[in-house]
CSV table of C-alpha atoms in Angstrom, one decimal:
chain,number,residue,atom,x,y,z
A,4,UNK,CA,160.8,97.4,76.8
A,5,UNK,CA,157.3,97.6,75.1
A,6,UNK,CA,154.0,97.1,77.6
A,7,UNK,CA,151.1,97.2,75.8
A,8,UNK,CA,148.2,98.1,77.9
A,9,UNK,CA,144.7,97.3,76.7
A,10,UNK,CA,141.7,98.3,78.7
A,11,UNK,CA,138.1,97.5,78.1
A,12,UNK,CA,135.1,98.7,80.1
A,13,UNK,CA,131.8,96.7,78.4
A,14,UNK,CA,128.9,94.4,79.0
A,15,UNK,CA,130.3,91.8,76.8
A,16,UNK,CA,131.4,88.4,78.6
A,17,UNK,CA,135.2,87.7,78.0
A,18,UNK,CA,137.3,84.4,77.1
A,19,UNK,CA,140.3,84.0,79.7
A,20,UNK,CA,142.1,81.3,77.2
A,21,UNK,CA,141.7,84.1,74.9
A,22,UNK,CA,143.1,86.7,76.5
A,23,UNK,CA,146.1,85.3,78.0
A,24,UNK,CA,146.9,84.4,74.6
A,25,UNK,CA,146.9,87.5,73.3
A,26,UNK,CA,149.0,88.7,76.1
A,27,UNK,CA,152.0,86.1,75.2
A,28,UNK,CA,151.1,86.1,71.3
A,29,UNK,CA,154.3,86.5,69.4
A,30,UNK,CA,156.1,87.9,72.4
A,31,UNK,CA,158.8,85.3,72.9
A,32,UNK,CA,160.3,87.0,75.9
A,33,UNK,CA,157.3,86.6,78.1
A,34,UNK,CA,157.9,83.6,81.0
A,35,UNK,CA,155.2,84.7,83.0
A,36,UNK,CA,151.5,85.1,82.6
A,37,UNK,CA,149.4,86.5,85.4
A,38,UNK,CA,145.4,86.2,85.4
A,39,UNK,CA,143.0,87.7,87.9
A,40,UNK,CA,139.6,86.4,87.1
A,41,UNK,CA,136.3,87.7,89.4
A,42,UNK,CA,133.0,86.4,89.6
A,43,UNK,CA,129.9,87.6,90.8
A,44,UNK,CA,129.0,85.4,94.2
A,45,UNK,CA,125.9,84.1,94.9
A,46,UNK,CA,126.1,84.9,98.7
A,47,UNK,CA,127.4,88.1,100.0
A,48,UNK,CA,127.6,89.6,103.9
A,49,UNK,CA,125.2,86.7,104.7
A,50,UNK,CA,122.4,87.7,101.9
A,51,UNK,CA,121.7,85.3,98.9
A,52,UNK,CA,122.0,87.2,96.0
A,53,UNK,CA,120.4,86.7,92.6
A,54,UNK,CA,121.3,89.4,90.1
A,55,UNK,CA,124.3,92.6,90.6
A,56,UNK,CA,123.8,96.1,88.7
A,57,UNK,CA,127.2,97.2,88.2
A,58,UNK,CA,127.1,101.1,87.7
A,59,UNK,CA,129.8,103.1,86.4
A,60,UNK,CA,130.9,106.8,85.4
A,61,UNK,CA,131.5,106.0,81.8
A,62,UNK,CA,133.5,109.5,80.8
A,63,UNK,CA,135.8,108.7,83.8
A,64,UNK,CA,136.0,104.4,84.0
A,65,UNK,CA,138.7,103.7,81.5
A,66,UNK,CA,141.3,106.7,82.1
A,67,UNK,CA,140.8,105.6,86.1
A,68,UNK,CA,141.9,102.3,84.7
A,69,UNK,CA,144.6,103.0,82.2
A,70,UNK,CA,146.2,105.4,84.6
A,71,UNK,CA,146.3,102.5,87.3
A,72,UNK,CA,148.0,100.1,84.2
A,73,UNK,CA,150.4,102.7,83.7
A,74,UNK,CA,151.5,103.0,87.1
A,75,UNK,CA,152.0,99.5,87.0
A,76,UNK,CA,154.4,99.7,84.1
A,77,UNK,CA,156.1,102.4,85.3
A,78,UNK,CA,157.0,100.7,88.5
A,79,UNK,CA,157.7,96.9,87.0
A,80,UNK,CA,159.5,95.2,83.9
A,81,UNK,CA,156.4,94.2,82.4
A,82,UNK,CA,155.5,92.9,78.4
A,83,UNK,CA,151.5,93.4,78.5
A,84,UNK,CA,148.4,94.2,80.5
A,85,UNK,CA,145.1,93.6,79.8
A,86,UNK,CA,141.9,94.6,81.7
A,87,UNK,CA,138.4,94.0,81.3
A,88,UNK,CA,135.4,95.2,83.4
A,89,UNK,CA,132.1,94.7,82.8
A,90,UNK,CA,129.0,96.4,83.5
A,91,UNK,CA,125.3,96.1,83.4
A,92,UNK,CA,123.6,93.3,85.3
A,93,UNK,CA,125.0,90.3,85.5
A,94,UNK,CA,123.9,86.9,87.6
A,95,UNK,CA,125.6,85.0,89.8
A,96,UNK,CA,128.9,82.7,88.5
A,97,UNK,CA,129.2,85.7,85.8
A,98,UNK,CA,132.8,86.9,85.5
A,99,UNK,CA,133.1,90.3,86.2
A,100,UNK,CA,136.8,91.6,85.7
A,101,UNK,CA,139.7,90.4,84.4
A,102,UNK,CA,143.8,91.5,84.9
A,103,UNK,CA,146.3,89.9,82.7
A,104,UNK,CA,149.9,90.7,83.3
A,105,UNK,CA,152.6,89.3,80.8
A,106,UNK,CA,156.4,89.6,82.0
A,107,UNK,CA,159.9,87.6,81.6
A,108,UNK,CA,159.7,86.2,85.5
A,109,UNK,CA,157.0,85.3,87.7
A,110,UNK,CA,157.4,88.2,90.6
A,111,UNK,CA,157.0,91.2,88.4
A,112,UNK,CA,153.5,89.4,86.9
A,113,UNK,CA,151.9,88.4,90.3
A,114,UNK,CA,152.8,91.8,92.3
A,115,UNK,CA,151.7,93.8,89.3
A,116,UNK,CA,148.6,92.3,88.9
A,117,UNK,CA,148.0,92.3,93.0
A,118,UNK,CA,148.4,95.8,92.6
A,119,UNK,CA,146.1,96.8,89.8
A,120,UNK,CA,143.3,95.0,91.5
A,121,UNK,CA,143.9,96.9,94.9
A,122,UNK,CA,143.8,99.8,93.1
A,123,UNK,CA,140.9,99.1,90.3
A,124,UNK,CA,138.8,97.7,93.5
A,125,UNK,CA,139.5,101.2,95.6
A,126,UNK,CA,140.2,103.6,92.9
A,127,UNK,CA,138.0,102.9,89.6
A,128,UNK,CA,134.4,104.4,89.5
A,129,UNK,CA,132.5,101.3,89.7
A,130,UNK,CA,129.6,100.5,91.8
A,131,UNK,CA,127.5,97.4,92.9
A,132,UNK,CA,124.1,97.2,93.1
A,133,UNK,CA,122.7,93.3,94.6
A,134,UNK,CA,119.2,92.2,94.0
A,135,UNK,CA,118.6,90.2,97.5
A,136,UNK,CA,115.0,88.4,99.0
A,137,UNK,CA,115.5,91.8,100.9
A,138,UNK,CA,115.3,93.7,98.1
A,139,UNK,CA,118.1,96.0,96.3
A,140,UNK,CA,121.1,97.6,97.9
A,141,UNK,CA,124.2,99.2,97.2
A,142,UNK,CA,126.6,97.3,98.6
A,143,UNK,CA,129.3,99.0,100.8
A,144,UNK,CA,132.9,99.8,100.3
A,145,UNK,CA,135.4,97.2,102.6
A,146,UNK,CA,137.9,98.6,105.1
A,147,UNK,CA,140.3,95.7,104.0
A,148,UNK,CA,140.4,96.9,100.4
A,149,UNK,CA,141.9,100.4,101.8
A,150,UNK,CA,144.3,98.4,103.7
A,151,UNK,CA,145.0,96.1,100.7
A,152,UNK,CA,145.6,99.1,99.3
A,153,UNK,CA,148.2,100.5,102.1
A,154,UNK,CA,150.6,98.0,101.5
A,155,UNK,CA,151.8,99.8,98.5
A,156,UNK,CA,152.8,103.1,100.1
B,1,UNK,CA,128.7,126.4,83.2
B,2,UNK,CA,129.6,123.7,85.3
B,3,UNK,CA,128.2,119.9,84.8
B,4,UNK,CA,127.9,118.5,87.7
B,5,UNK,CA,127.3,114.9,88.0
B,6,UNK,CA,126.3,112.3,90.6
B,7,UNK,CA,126.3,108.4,90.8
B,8,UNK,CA,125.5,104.9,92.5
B,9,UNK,CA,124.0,105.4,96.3
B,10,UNK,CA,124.1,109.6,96.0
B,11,UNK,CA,122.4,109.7,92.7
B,12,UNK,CA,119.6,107.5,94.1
B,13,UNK,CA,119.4,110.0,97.4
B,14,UNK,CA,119.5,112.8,95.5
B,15,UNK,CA,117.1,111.7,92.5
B,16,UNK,CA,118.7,113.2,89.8
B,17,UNK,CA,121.4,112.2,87.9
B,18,UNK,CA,122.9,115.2,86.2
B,19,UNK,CA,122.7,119.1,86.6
B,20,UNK,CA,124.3,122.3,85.5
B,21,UNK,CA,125.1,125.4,86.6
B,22,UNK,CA,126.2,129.1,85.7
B,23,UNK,CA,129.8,129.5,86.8
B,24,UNK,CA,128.8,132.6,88.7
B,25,UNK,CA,130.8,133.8,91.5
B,26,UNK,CA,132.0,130.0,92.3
B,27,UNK,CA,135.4,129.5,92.8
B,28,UNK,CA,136.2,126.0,94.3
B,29,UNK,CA,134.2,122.9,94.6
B,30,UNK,CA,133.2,123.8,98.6
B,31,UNK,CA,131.9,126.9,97.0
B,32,UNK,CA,129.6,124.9,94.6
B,33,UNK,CA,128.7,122.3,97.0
B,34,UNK,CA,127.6,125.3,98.9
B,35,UNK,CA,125.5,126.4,96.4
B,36,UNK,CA,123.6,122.8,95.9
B,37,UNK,CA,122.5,122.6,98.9
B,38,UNK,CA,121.1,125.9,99.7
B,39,UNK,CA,119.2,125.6,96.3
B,40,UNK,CA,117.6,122.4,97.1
B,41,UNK,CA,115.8,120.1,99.9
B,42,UNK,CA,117.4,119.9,103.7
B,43,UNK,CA,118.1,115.8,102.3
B,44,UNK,CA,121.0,117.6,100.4
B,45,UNK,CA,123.0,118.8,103.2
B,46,UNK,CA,123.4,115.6,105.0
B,47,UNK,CA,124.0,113.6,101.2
B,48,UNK,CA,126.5,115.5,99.6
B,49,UNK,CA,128.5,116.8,103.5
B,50,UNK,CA,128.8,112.9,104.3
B,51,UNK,CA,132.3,112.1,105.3
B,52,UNK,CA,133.0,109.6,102.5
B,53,UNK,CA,131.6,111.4,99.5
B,54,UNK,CA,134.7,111.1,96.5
B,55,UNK,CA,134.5,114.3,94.4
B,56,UNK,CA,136.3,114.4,91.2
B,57,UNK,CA,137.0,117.3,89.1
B,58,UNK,CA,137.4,116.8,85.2
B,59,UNK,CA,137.1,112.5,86.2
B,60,UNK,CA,140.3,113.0,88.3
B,61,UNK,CA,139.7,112.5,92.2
B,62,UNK,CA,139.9,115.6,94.1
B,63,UNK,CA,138.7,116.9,96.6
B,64,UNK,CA,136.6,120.6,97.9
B,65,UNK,CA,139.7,122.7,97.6
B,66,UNK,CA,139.9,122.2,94.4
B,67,UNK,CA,139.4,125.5,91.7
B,68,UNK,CA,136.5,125.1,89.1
B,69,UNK,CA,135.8,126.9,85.8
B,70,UNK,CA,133.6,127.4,83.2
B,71,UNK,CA,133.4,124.5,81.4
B,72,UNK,CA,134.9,121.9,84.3
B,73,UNK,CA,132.8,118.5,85.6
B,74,UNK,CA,132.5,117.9,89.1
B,75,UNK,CA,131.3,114.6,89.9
B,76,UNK,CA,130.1,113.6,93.8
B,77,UNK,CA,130.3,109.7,94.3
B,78,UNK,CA,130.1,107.2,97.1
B,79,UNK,CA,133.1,104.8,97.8
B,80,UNK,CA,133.7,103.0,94.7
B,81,UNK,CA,132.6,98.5,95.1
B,82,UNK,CA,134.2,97.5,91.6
B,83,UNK,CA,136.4,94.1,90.5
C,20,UNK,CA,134.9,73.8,102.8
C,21,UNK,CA,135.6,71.8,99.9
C,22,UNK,CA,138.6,71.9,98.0
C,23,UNK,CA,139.1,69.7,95.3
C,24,UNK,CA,142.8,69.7,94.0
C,25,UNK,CA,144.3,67.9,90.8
C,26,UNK,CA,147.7,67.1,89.7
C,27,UNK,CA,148.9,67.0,85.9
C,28,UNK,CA,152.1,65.7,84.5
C,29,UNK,CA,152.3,65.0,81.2
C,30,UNK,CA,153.5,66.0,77.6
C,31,UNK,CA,150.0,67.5,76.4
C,32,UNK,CA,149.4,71.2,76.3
C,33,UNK,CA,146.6,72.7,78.2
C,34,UNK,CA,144.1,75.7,77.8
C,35,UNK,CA,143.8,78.2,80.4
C,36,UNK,CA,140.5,78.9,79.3
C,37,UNK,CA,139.3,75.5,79.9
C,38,UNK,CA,141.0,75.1,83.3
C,39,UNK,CA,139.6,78.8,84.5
C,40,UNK,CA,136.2,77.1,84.0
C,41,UNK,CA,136.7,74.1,85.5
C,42,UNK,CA,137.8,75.9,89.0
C,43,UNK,CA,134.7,77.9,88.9
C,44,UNK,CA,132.4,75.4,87.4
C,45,UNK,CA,128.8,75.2,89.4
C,46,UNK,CA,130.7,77.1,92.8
C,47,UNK,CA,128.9,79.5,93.2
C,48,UNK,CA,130.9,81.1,96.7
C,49,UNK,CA,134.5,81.6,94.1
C,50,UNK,CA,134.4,85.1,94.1
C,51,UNK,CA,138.1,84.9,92.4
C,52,UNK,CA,140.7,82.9,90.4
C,53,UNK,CA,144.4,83.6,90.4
C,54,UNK,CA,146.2,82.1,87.5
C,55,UNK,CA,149.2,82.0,86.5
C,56,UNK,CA,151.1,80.4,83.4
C,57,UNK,CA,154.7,79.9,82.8
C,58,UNK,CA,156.3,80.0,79.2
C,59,UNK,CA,159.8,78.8,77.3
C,60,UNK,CA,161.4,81.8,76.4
C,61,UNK,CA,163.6,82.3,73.3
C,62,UNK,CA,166.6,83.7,75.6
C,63,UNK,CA,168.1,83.1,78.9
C,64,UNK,CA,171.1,83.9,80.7
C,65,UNK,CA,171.9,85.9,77.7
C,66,UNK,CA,171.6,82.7,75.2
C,67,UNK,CA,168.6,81.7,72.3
C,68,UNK,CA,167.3,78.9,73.1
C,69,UNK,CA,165.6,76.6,70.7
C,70,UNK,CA,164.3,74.0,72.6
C,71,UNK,CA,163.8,73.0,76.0
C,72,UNK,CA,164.0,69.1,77.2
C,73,UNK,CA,162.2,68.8,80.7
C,74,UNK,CA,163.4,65.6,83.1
C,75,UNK,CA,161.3,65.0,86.3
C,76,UNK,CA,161.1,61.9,88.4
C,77,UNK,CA,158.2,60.2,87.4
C,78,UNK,CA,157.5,58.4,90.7
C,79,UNK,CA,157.8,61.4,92.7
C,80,UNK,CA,156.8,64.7,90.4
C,81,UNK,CA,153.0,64.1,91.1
C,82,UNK,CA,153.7,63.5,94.5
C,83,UNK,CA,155.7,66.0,95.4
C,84,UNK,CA,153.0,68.2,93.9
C,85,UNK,CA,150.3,67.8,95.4
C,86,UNK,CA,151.6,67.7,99.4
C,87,UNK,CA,152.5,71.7,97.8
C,88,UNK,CA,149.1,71.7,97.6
C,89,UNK,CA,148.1,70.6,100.1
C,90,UNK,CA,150.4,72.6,102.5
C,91,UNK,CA,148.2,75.8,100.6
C,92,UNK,CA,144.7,74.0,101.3
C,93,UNK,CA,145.7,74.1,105.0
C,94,UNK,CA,147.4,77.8,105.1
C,95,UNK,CA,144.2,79.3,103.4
C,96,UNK,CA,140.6,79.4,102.3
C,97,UNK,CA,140.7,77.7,98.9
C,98,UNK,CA,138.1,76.3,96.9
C,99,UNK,CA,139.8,74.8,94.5
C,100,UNK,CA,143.6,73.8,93.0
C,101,UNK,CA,144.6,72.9,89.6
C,102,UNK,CA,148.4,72.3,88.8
C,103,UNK,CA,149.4,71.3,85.2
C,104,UNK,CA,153.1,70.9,84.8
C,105,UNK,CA,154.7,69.5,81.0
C,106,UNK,CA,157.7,66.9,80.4
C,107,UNK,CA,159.6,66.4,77.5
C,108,UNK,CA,160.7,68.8,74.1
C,109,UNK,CA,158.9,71.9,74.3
C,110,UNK,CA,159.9,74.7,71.9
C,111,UNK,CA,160.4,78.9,73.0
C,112,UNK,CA,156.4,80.3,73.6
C,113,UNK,CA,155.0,76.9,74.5
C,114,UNK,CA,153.4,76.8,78.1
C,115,UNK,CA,154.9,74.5,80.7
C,116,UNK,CA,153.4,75.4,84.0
C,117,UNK,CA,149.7,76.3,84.8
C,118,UNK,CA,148.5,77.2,88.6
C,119,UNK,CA,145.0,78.3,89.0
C,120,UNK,CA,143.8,78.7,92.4
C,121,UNK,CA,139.8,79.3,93.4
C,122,UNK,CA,139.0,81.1,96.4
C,123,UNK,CA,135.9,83.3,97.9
C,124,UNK,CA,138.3,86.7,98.1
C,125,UNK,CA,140.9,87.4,95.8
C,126,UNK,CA,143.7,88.2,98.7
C,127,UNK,CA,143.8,84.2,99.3
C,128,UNK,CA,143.8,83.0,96.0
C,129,UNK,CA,146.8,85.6,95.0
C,130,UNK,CA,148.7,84.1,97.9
C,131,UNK,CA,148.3,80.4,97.8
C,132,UNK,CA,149.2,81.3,94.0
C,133,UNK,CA,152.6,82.3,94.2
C,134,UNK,CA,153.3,80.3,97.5
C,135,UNK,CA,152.3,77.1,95.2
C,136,UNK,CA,154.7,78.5,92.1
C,137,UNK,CA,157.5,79.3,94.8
C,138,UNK,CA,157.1,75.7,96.0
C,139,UNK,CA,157.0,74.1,92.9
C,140,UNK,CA,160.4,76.1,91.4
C,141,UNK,CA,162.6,74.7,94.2
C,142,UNK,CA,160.7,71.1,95.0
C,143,UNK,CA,159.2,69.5,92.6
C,144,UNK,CA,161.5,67.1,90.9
C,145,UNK,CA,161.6,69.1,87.1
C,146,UNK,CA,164.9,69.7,85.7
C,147,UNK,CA,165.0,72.1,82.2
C,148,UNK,CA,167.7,71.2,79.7
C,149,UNK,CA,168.5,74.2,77.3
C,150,UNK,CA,169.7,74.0,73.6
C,151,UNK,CA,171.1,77.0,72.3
C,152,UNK,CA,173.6,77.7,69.3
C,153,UNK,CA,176.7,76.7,71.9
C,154,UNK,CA,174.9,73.3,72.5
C,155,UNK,CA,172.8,71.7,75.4
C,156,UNK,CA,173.3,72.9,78.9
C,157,UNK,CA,171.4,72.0,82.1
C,158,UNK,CA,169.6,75.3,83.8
C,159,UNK,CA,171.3,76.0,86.9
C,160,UNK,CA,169.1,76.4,89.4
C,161,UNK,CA,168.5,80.1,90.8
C,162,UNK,CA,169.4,81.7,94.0
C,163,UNK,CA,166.4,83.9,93.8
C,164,UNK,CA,163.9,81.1,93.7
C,165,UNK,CA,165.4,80.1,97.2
C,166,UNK,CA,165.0,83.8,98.2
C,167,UNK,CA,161.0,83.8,97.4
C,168,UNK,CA,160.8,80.6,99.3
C,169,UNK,CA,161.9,82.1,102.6
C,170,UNK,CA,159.1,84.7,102.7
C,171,UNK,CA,156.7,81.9,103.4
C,172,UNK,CA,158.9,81.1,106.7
D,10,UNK,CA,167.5,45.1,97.3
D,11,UNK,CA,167.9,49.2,97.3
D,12,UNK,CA,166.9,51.0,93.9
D,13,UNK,CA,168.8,53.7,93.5
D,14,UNK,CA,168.1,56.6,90.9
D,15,UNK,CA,170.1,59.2,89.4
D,16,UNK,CA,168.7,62.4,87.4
D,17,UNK,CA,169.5,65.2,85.0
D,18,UNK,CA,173.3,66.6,85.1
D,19,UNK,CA,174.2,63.7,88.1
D,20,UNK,CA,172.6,60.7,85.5
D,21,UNK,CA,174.5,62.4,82.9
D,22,UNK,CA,177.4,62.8,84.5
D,23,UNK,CA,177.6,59.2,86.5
D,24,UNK,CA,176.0,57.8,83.2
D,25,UNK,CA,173.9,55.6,84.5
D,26,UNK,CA,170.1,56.1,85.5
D,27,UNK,CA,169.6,53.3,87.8
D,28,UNK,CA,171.5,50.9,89.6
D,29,UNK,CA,170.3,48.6,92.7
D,30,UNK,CA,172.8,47.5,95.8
D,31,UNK,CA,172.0,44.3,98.1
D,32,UNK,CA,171.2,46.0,101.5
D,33,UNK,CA,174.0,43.9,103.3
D,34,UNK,CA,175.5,46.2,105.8
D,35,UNK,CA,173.8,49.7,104.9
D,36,UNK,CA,172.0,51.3,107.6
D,37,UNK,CA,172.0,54.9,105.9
D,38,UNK,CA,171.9,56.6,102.8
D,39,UNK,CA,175.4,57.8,103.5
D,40,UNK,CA,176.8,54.2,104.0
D,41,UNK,CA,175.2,53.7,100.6
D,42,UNK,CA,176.9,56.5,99.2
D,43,UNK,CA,180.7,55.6,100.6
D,44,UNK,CA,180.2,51.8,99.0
D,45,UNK,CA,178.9,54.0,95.3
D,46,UNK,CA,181.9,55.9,94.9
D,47,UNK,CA,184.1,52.5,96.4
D,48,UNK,CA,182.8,50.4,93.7
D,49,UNK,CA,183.1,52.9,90.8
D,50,UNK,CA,185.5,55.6,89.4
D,51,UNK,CA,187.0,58.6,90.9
D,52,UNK,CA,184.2,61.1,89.5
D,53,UNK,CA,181.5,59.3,91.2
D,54,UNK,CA,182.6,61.1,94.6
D,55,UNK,CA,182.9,64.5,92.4
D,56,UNK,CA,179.5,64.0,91.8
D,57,UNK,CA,177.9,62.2,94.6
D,58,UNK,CA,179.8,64.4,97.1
D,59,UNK,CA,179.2,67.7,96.1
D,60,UNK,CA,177.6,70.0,98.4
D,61,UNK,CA,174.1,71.0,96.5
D,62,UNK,CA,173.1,67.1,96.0
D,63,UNK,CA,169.6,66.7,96.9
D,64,UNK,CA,168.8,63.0,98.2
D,65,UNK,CA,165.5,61.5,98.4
D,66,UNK,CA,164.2,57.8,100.1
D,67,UNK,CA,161.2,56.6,98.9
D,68,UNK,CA,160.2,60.1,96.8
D,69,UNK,CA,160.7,61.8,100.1
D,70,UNK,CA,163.4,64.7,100.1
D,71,UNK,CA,165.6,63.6,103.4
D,72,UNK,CA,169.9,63.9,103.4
D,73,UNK,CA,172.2,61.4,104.3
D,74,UNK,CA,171.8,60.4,107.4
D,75,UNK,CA,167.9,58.9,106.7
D,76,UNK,CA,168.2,54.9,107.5
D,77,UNK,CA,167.4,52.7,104.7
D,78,UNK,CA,166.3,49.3,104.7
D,79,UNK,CA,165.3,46.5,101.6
D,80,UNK,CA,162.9,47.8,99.0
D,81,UNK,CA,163.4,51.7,99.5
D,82,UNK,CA,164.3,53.7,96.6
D,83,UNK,CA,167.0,56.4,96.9
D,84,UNK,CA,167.4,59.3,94.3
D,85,UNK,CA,170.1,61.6,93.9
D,86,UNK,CA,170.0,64.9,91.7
D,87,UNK,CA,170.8,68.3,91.3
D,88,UNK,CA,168.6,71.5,92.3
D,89,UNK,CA,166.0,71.1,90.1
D,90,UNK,CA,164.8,73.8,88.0
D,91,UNK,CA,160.7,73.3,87.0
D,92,UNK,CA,158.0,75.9,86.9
């Protein structure tokens, strides 16, 4: 069964009604639509925060990404997956990643875009950067995304 | 050569971005790490030897074990905070 | 924490796009939406199907729906619910189902996701009726769907 | 007065949508169902009887032993299939 995967690493906003739409456009074997949408918080670990710098390692961001798509395929019936990360600086209430996972039944959608996101969020070479009253700093990896992340051994 | 690059929290500590280096007598990525830090500042040691420093070779994770050649990119990053 | 929750149920069609917003609209703490959409497909149970007549029970559908909710408001950390569920003719590609959940961290919204669809697939009073080439036929109801229900046990 | 409301394959099948019953003597939805299938043809107890019937009083899924009394509403209807 065809999975296109489409990944997109840019500073560009995205549409969600767009791109779920593109996932089930003239696929008429596709019951399920999965969307993960994340937005940049205006409070983190207790800090108001009024701006993010997301760094990345552009020769390395998208193949991290694909290769995490294509495990997904490779594990799941799926019919389409589309990611989207941006970086740059964005503000608070920005979206900043999107996962959109098209299959025939709802299961295959949901776990398949659970697991790209535990990956993406431990795996891909991204890094965030908040602008607090405190000043700047990197904000630190989370022991519960490695453990997200265990689930799938 | 080798192009070794660094990023987020690391590249900040170390205050530089990019560097290269002859392939010389390096074998492995502990062998070039080696190298780094006798070449520069004491603040290099305790940087790039932290526990949770990612190093990929050719933008696939590795880790110091792994062979390097002429040519090859070695990247040293902190724990990645994406999605 | 506040979590506002609406019900649809009607014949209209909906945009994901718009919905997305409105669960994220001036919250500043959603760090993530889950969505998911559900779609006629041209085949089941090895048969084309050209259009799909959906039955509920009016007095009870919106009901039924939001106690689902509810139940999810009270199992996790939400900050917002939106369920939009369509009646009557709908063709193969149209959307029928749309569950968009708003949480701080995207763990709870993936949950109270599929704990809401697994709910609604074996509670809400929604009955499909198929027409394919052999004529109508009701949609029998699937064992499966009782299997994802007793996870949440 | 009980309403009493049939849906999808079961409304089809009984072909009727709605009925109402004078309470009289009904103290539960099963005594309800005995005087159905008494009043009307043999494929009423097919259908009313068969084991995956879901019954609900007053838009509240419950089975046949709830106790109804003058102005509930009882539903009979398959599993349903939304979503």
């Amino acid at each position: 069964m065809d999975c296109p995967i489409s990944v997109k690493v840019c500073e560009d906003d995205f549409d969600v009604g767009h791109e779920t739409a593109v996932l089930q456009h003239a696929k008429p074997d596709v019951g399920a639509v999965v969307n993960f949408v994340g937005y940049v918080r205006n409070i983190n670990d207790g800090e108001t925060v009024s701006a993010l710098e997301l760094e990345h390692y552009p020769a390395m961001t998208e193949k991290s990404i694909s290769d995490i798509a294509i495990q997904a395929r490779e594990k799941w019936d799926l019919l389409g997956i589309q990611i989207i990360h941006r970086v740059g600086r964005l503000a608070p209430e920005d979206q900043i990643v999107y996962v959109g996972v098209a299959s025939k039944h709802r299961l295959e959608a949901f776990t398949a875009c659970e697991f790209i996101m535990d990956y993406l969020k431990t795996q891909a070479p991204f890094w965030k950067k908040e602008s607090t009253p405190n000043g700047d700093r990197w904000v630190d990896a989370r022991e519960k995304d490695n453990t997200a992340l265990a689930r799938w051994d | 050569m080798i192009n070794i690059v660094f990023f987020a929290r690391i590249r900040e500590q170390l205050g530089v971005g990019q560097l290269t280096s002859p392939i010389n007598q390096l074998k492995t990525v502990a062998d070039l790490r080696r190298q780094l830090i006798e070449e520069h500042e004491a603040s290099w040691s305790e940087v790039l030897m932290a526990q949770n420093v990612v190093i990929a070779v050719n933008q696939v994770v590795s880790d110091e074990t792994a062979e390097i050649s002429s040519g090859d990119e070695v990247a040293f990053y902190p724990p990645v905070t994406g999605g």
